[in-house]
Short mmCIF file of C-alpha atoms in Angstrom, two decimals:
data_model
loop_
_atom_site.label_atom_id
_atom_site.label_comp_id
_atom_site.label_asym_id
_atom_site.label_seq_id
_atom_site.Cartn_x
_atom_site.Cartn_y
_atom_site.Cartn_z
CA UNK A 591 13.86 -2.05 4.01
CA UNK A 592 11.11 -4.63 3.80
CA UNK A 593 12.14 -8.24 3.28
CA UNK A 594 9.35 -8.82 0.78
CA UNK A 595 7.79 -6.18 -1.46
CA UNK A 596 4.09 -5.50 -1.04
CA UNK A 597 2.27 -6.22 -3.09
CA UNK A 598 4.27 -8.81 -4.99
CA UNK A 599 5.11 -8.19 -8.64
CA UNK A 600 2.18 -10.20 -10.00
CA UNK A 601 -0.28 -8.39 -7.74
CA UNK A 602 1.16 -5.02 -8.77
CA UNK A 603 0.59 -5.86 -12.43
CA UNK A 604 -2.97 -6.94 -11.66
CA UNK A 605 -3.68 -3.73 -9.75
CA UNK A 606 -2.22 -1.60 -12.53
CA UNK A 607 -4.46 -3.39 -15.04
CA UNK A 608 -7.52 -2.99 -12.81
CA UNK A 609 -6.91 0.69 -12.07
CA UNK A 610 -5.95 2.43 -15.30
CA UNK A 611 -6.26 5.75 -13.47
CA UNK A 612 -3.31 6.01 -11.07
CA UNK A 613 -5.16 8.38 -8.75
CA UNK A 614 -7.87 5.75 -8.23
CA UNK A 615 -5.21 3.12 -7.55
CA UNK A 616 -3.50 5.34 -4.98
CA UNK A 617 -6.85 6.07 -3.30
CA UNK A 618 -7.61 2.33 -3.11
CA UNK A 619 -4.16 1.55 -1.69
CA UNK A 620 -4.55 4.33 0.86
CA UNK A 621 -7.75 2.68 2.14
CA UNK A 622 -5.85 -0.60 2.50
CA UNK A 623 -3.01 1.24 4.27
CA UNK A 624 -5.44 2.74 6.78
CA UNK A 625 -6.98 -0.67 7.50
CA UNK A 626 -3.56 -2.25 7.97
CA UNK A 627 -2.48 0.67 10.16
CA UNK A 628 -5.41 0.07 12.51
CA UNK A 629 -4.81 -3.67 12.65
CA UNK A 630 -1.07 -3.36 13.29
CA UNK A 631 -1.49 -0.62 15.88
CA UNK A 632 -3.88 -2.88 17.80
CA UNK A 633 -1.54 -5.88 17.52
CA UNK A 634 1.60 -3.98 18.44
CA UNK A 635 0.42 -2.45 21.70
CA UNK A 636 -0.43 0.95 20.26
CA UNK A 637 2.89 1.53 18.49
CA UNK A 638 2.25 3.46 15.26
CA UNK A 639 3.43 1.63 12.12
CA UNK A 640 4.69 3.66 9.16
CA UNK A 641 3.15 1.99 6.14
CA UNK A 642 2.95 4.89 3.70
CA UNK A 643 6.10 4.05 1.75
CA UNK A 644 5.34 0.34 1.60
CA UNK A 645 1.76 0.79 0.40
CA UNK A 646 1.94 3.87 -1.81
CA UNK A 647 5.42 4.53 -3.19
CA UNK A 648 5.33 1.96 -5.98
CA UNK A 649 2.00 3.25 -7.32
CA UNK A 650 2.80 6.95 -7.40
CA UNK A 651 2.63 8.38 -10.92
CA UNK A 652 5.97 8.63 -12.68
CA UNK A 653 7.04 12.06 -13.90
#
């Protein structure tokens, strides 16, 4: 489990307000996840980080 949620609560609220359409929000977060994945892979000697849950789980549409 991550020590600190990403994004923080205030940022989540801001993103939800900015992206009324959840599918657009998830697409935006997926771009950020890909960028972070590349950066962390380079910094961590090629080890693949698993960022999907951290970046996307909170924004998935509720059923």
